[in-house]
Amino acid sequence: MFDQIAQRIPTQTIYFEDAPTVQIAIKRLDMVHPRISGNKFFKLKYNFAEALRLGKKCIISFGGAYSNHIAATAYAAHLHGFQSIGIIRGEELAHRALNSTLQTAQQYGMQFQFVSREQYRSKDTADFLHSLNLQYPDAYIIPEGGTNALAIQGCSEILTDFDRQHYDVICCAVGTGGTISGLIEASASHQRILGFSALKGDFLQNDVAQWTEKKNWKIMDDYCCGGYARTSTELLQFMHFFEMQYQIPLEQVYTAKMLMGLSDLLKKDYFPAETRILVIHTGGLQGRNIPENT
């Protein structure tokens, strides 16, 4: 069902003056679909197929007020004939005008339940999920960020045989860990997977380790700019410079942080000469609308 709407994914070569011998290409997942963008396309693919197989009528998922995942899920549900419900963190949002992300999701038919941050922290517990199943017996529940075994199966399809043969390092931004887990599982034995976390802390190491037994990966949080949705003047300046130079749109939550981190590593000669790097552009360009330091 998703393959039928997929568009061609181009790979674009870029050049960094600080590392003239390192070969860098960007895989433009942001172009796979205009609404179900980037890694969300791959995360949702098999989840929606499973919902269809089970005869479910509704999709439920979770996210913050500016969640790429919520926006993509709403459109995918609309496109494939499902109802959709978003469990949104922050009960105070129920009394405010919807931001652009939630407006987009609502436009595609998503209904919202705004819950307190305390309630939201329990979203993965058996009691919380049981209550949802009782309330919505015809619903298929997708975790926050879309990360589950089916999402990882989908994300493993991001790498092609060509990618496995022609690149030494795969770089990607990391949020909930689903995309990098799929990349790790699909990677060749000679490849290294390098993740740039949008969040501060080493908890993602444990999260990803639950999905793979491979050891050819590393996640660093040195370039998260203080945490999710946080920015810095340096980051915004880098983002502007990069977009002007390469005409590749970024957003400040994930992709700009990853590429700023990669740029810094190249300046520090982190990679040996002649290293072939594939950068995964995970889309999420609606994140450009998030207010600074939300």
Coordinates of N, CA, C and O in Angstrom, one line a residue, residues 73-165:
T73 N 1.3 10.3 10.4 CA 0.3 9.3 10.7 C -1.1 9.7 10.3 O -1.9 8.9 9.7
A74 N -1.4 11.0 10.6 CA -2.7 11.5 10.2 C -3.0 11.4 8.7 O -4.0 11.0 8.2
Y75 N -2.0 11.8 7.9 CA -2.1 11.8 6.5 C -2.2 10.4 6.0 O -3.1 10.0 5.1
A76 N -1.4 9.5 6.5 CA -1.4 8.1 6.1 C -2.7 7.4 6.4 O -3.3 6.7 5.6
A77 N -3.3 7.7 7.5 CA -4.6 7.2 7.9 C -5.7 7.7 7.0 O -6.5 6.9 6.5
H78 N -5.6 9.0 6.7 CA -6.6 9.6 5.8 C -6.5 9.0 4.4 O -7.5 8.6 3.8
L79 N -5.3 8.8 3.9 CA -5.0 8.2 2.6 C -5.5 6.8 2.4 O -6.1 6.4 1.4
H80 N -5.4 6.0 3.5 CA -5.7 4.6 3.4 C -7.0 4.2 4.1 O -7.3 3.0 4.3
G81 N -7.8 5.2 4.4 CA -9.2 5.0 4.9 C -9.4 4.6 6.3 O -10.4 4.0 6.7
F82 N -8.4 5.0 7.2 CA -8.5 4.8 8.6 C -8.9 6.0 9.3 O -8.6 7.1 8.9
Q83 N -9.7 5.9 10.4 CA -9.8 7.0 11.3 C -8.5 7.1 12.1 O -7.7 6.2 12.1
S84 N -8.2 8.3 12.7 CA -7.0 8.4 13.5 C -7.2 9.3 14.7 O -8.0 10.2 14.7
I85 N -6.5 8.9 15.8 CA -6.5 9.6 17.0 C -5.1 9.8 17.5 O -4.3 8.9 17.5
G86 N -4.8 11.0 17.9 CA -3.5 11.4 18.4 C -3.6 11.6 19.9 O -4.4 12.5 20.3
I87 N -2.8 10.9 20.7 CA -2.7 11.2 22.1 C -1.5 12.2 22.3 O -0.4 11.8 22.1
I88 N -1.8 13.4 22.6 CA -0.9 14.5 22.5 C -0.4 14.9 24.0 O -1.3 15.1 24.8
R89 N 0.9 15.0 24.1 CA 1.4 15.4 25.4 C 1.2 16.9 25.7 O 1.5 17.8 24.9
G90 N 0.5 17.1 26.9 CA 0.2 18.5 27.3 C -1.2 18.8 27.4 O -1.8 19.3 26.3
E91 N -1.9 18.6 28.5 CA -3.3 18.8 28.6 C -3.7 20.3 28.4 O -4.8 20.6 28.0
E92 N -2.7 21.2 28.6 CA -3.0 22.6 28.5 C -3.3 23.0 27.0 O -3.9 24.0 26.7
L93 N -2.8 22.2 26.1 CA -3.0 22.5 24.7 C -4.4 22.4 24.2 O -4.8 23.0 23.2
A94 N -5.2 21.7 25.0 CA -6.7 21.6 24.7 C -7.3 23.0 24.7 O -8.4 23.2 24.0
H95 N -6.8 23.9 25.4 CA -7.4 25.3 25.5 C -6.6 26.3 24.7 O -6.9 27.5 24.9
R96 N -5.8 25.9 23.8 CA -5.0 26.8 23.0 C -5.3 26.6 21.5 O -5.8 25.5 21.1
A97 N -5.0 27.6 20.7 CA -5.2 27.4 19.2 C -4.2 26.4 18.8 O -3.0 26.3 19.3
L98 N -4.5 25.5 17.8 CA -3.7 24.5 17.3 C -2.5 25.1 16.6 O -2.7 26.0 15.8
N99 N -1.3 24.5 16.8 CA -0.2 25.0 16.0 C -0.3 24.4 14.6 O -1.2 23.6 14.3
S100 N 0.7 24.7 13.7 CA 0.7 24.3 12.3 C 0.7 22.8 12.2 O 0.0 22.2 11.3
T101 N 1.4 22.1 13.0 CA 1.5 20.6 12.9 C 0.2 20.0 13.3 O -0.3 19.1 12.5
L102 N -0.4 20.4 14.4 CA -1.7 19.8 14.8 C -2.8 20.3 13.8 O -3.8 19.5 13.6
Q103 N -2.8 21.5 13.3 CA -3.7 21.9 12.3 C -3.7 21.0 11.1 O -4.7 20.6 10.5
T104 N -2.5 20.6 10.7 CA -2.3 19.7 9.5 C -2.9 18.4 9.8 O -3.6 17.8 9.0
A105 N -2.6 17.8 11.0 CA -3.1 16.5 11.4 C -4.6 16.6 11.4 O -5.3 15.6 11.0
Q106 N -5.2 17.6 12.0 CA -6.6 17.8 12.1 C -7.3 17.9 10.7 O -8.4 17.3 10.5
Q107 N -6.6 18.5 9.8 CA -7.1 18.7 8.5 C -7.3 17.3 7.8 O -8.2 17.1 7.0
Y108 N -6.5 16.3 8.2 CA -6.6 15.0 7.6 C -7.4 14.1 8.5 O -7.4 12.9 8.3
G109 N -8.2 14.7 9.4 CA -9.2 13.9 10.1 C -8.8 13.4 11.5 O -9.6 12.7 12.1
M110 N -7.6 13.7 11.9 CA -7.2 13.2 13.2 C -7.9 13.9 14.4 O -8.0 15.1 14.4
Q111 N -8.4 13.1 15.3 CA -8.9 13.6 16.5 C -7.9 13.6 17.6 O -7.0 12.7 17.6
F112 N -7.9 14.5 18.6 CA -6.9 14.6 19.6 C -7.4 14.3 21.0 O -8.6 14.6 21.3
Q113 N -6.6 13.6 21.8 CA -6.8 13.6 23.2 C -5.5 14.2 23.8 O -4.4 13.7 23.7
F114 N -5.7 15.3 24.5 CA -4.6 16.0 25.2 C -4.5 15.4 26.6 O -5.5 15.5 27.4
V115 N -3.3 14.9 27.0 CA -3.2 14.3 28.3 C -2.0 15.0 29.0 O -1.2 15.7 28.4
S116 N -2.1 14.9 30.3 CA -1.0 15.6 31.2 C 0.3 14.9 30.9 O 0.4 13.7 30.4
R117 N 1.4 15.6 31.2 CA 2.7 15.0 31.1 C 2.9 13.7 31.9 O 3.6 12.8 31.5
E118 N 2.2 13.7 33.1 CA 2.3 12.5 33.9 C 1.6 11.3 33.3 O 2.1 10.2 33.3
Q119 N 0.4 11.6 32.7 CA -0.3 10.5 32.0 C 0.5 10.0 30.8 O 0.6 8.9 30.5
Y120 N 1.1 11.0 30.1 CA 1.8 10.7 28.9 C 3.0 9.7 29.2 O 3.3 8.9 28.4
R121 N 3.6 9.9 30.4 CA 4.8 9.1 30.7 C 4.4 7.6 30.9 O 5.2 6.7 30.9
S122 N 3.1 7.4 31.1 CA 2.6 6.0 31.3 C 2.0 5.4 30.1 O 1.4 4.3 30.1
K123 N 2.3 6.1 28.9 CA 1.6 5.6 27.7 C 2.0 4.2 27.2 O 1.3 3.6 26.4
D124 N 3.2 3.8 27.7 CA 3.6 2.4 27.3 C 3.3 1.3 28.3 O 3.7 0.2 28.1
T125 N 2.6 1.7 29.3 CA 2.3 0.7 30.4 C 1.1 -0.2 29.9 O 0.3 0.3 29.1
A126 N 1.1 -1.4 30.5 CA 0.0 -2.3 30.1 C -1.4 -1.7 30.5 O -2.3 -1.9 29.7
D127 N -1.5 -1.0 31.7 CA -2.7 -0.5 32.1 C -3.2 0.6 31.1 O -4.4 0.6 30.8
F128 N -2.3 1.5 30.7 CA -2.7 2.6 29.8 C -3.2 2.0 28.5 O -4.2 2.4 27.9
L129 N -2.4 1.1 27.9 CA -2.7 0.5 26.6 C -4.0 -0.3 26.7 O -4.8 -0.3 25.8
H130 N -4.2 -1.0 27.8 CA -5.5 -1.8 28.0 C -6.7 -0.9 28.0 O -7.7 -1.2 27.4
S131 N -6.5 0.3 28.7 CA -7.7 1.2 28.7 C -8.0 1.8 27.3 O -9.2 1.9 26.9
L132 N -6.9 2.0 26.5 CA -7.2 2.4 25.1 C -7.9 1.3 24.3 O -8.8 1.6 23.5
N133 N -7.4 0.1 24.5 CA -8.0 -1.0 23.8 C -9.5 -1.2 24.1 O -10.3 -1.5 23.3
L134 N -9.8 -1.0 25.4 CA -11.2 -1.0 25.8 C -12.1 0.1 25.2 O -13.2 -0.1 24.8
Q135 N -11.5 1.3 25.2 CA -12.2 2.5 24.7 C -12.3 2.4 23.2 O -13.3 2.9 22.6
Y136 N -11.3 1.9 22.5 CA -11.3 1.8 21.0 C -10.9 0.4 20.6 O -9.8 0.1 20.1
P137 N -11.9 -0.5 20.6 CA -11.6 -1.9 20.3 C -11.2 -2.1 18.8 O -10.6 -3.2 18.5
D138 N -11.5 -1.2 17.9 CA -11.2 -1.4 16.5 C -10.0 -0.6 16.1 O -9.7 -0.4 15.0
A139 N -9.2 -0.2 17.1 CA -8.0 0.6 16.9 C -6.7 -0.2 16.9 O -6.6 -1.2 17.6
Y140 N -5.8 0.2 16.0 CA -4.4 -0.3 16.0 C -3.5 0.7 16.6 O -3.5 1.9 16.2
I141 N -2.7 0.4 17.6 CA -1.9 1.4 18.4 C -0.5 1.3 17.9 O 0.2 0.2 17.9
I142 N 0.0 2.5 17.5 CA 1.4 2.6 17.1 C 2.1 3.4 18.2 O 1.6 4.5 18.6
P143 N 3.3 3.0 18.6 CA 4.0 3.8 19.7 C 4.5 5.2 19.3 O 4.4 5.5 18.1
E144 N 4.9 5.9 20.2 CA 5.4 7.3 20.0 C 6.6 7.1 19.0 O 7.5 6.3 19.1
G145 N 6.6 8.0 18.0 CA 7.7 8.0 17.0 C 7.6 6.9 16.0 O 8.4 6.7 15.1
G146 N 6.6 6.0 16.2 CA 6.4 4.8 15.3 C 7.3 3.7 15.6 O 7.3 2.7 14.8
T147 N 8.2 3.7 16.6 CA 9.2 2.7 16.8 C 8.7 1.4 17.4 O 8.3 1.4 18.6
N148 N 8.7 0.4 16.6 CA 8.4 -1.0 17.1 C 9.1 -1.9 16.1 O 9.8 -1.5 15.2
A149 N 8.8 -3.2 16.2 CA 9.5 -4.2 15.4 C 9.1 -4.0 13.9 O 10.0 -4.1 13.0
L150 N 7.9 -3.6 13.7 CA 7.5 -3.4 12.3 C 8.1 -2.2 11.7 O 8.4 -2.1 10.5
A151 N 8.3 -1.2 12.5 CA 9.0 0.1 12.0 C 10.4 -0.2 11.7 O 10.9 0.2 10.7
I152 N 11.0 -1.0 12.5 CA 12.4 -1.4 12.2 C 12.5 -2.2 11.0 O 13.5 -2.1 10.2
Q153 N 11.6 -3.1 10.8 CA 11.5 -3.9 9.5 C 11.4 -2.9 8.3 O 12.1 -3.1 7.3
G154 N 10.6 -1.9 8.4 CA 10.5 -0.9 7.3 C 11.7 -0.1 7.1 O 12.2 0.1 6.0
C155 N 12.4 0.3 8.2 CA 13.6 1.1 8.1 C 14.8 0.4 7.6 O 15.7 0.9 7.1
S156 N 14.7 -1.0 7.8 CA 15.8 -1.8 7.2 C 15.8 -1.7 5.7 O 16.8 -2.0 5.1
E157 N 14.7 -1.3 5.1 CA 14.6 -1.2 3.6 C 15.2 0.1 3.1 O 15.3 0.3 1.9
I158 N 15.6 1.0 4.0 CA 16.2 2.3 3.6 C 17.5 2.0 2.8 O 17.8 2.7 1.8
L159 N 18.3 1.1 3.3 CA 19.5 0.7 2.6 C 19.3 -0.3 1.5 O 18.7 -1.3 1.7
T160 N 19.9 0.0 0.4 CA 19.8 -0.9 -0.8 C 21.1 -1.7 -0.9 O 22.0 -1.4 -0.2
D161 N 21.1 -2.7 -1.8 CA 22.3 -3.4 -2.0 C 23.4 -2.5 -2.5 O 24.6 -2.7 -2.1
F162 N 23.1 -1.5 -3.3 CA 24.1 -0.5 -3.7 C 24.7 0.2 -2.5 O 25.9 0.3 -2.4
D163 N 23.8 0.6 -1.6 CA 24.3 1.3 -0.4 C 25.2 0.4 0.4 O 26.3 0.9 1.0
R164 N 24.9 -0.8 0.5 CA 25.8 -1.7 1.3 C 27.1 -2.0 0.7 O 28.1 -2.2 1.3
Q165 N 27.1 -1.9 -0.6 CA 28.4 -2.2 -1.4 C 29.3 -1.0 -1.5 O 30.5 -1.1 -1.6

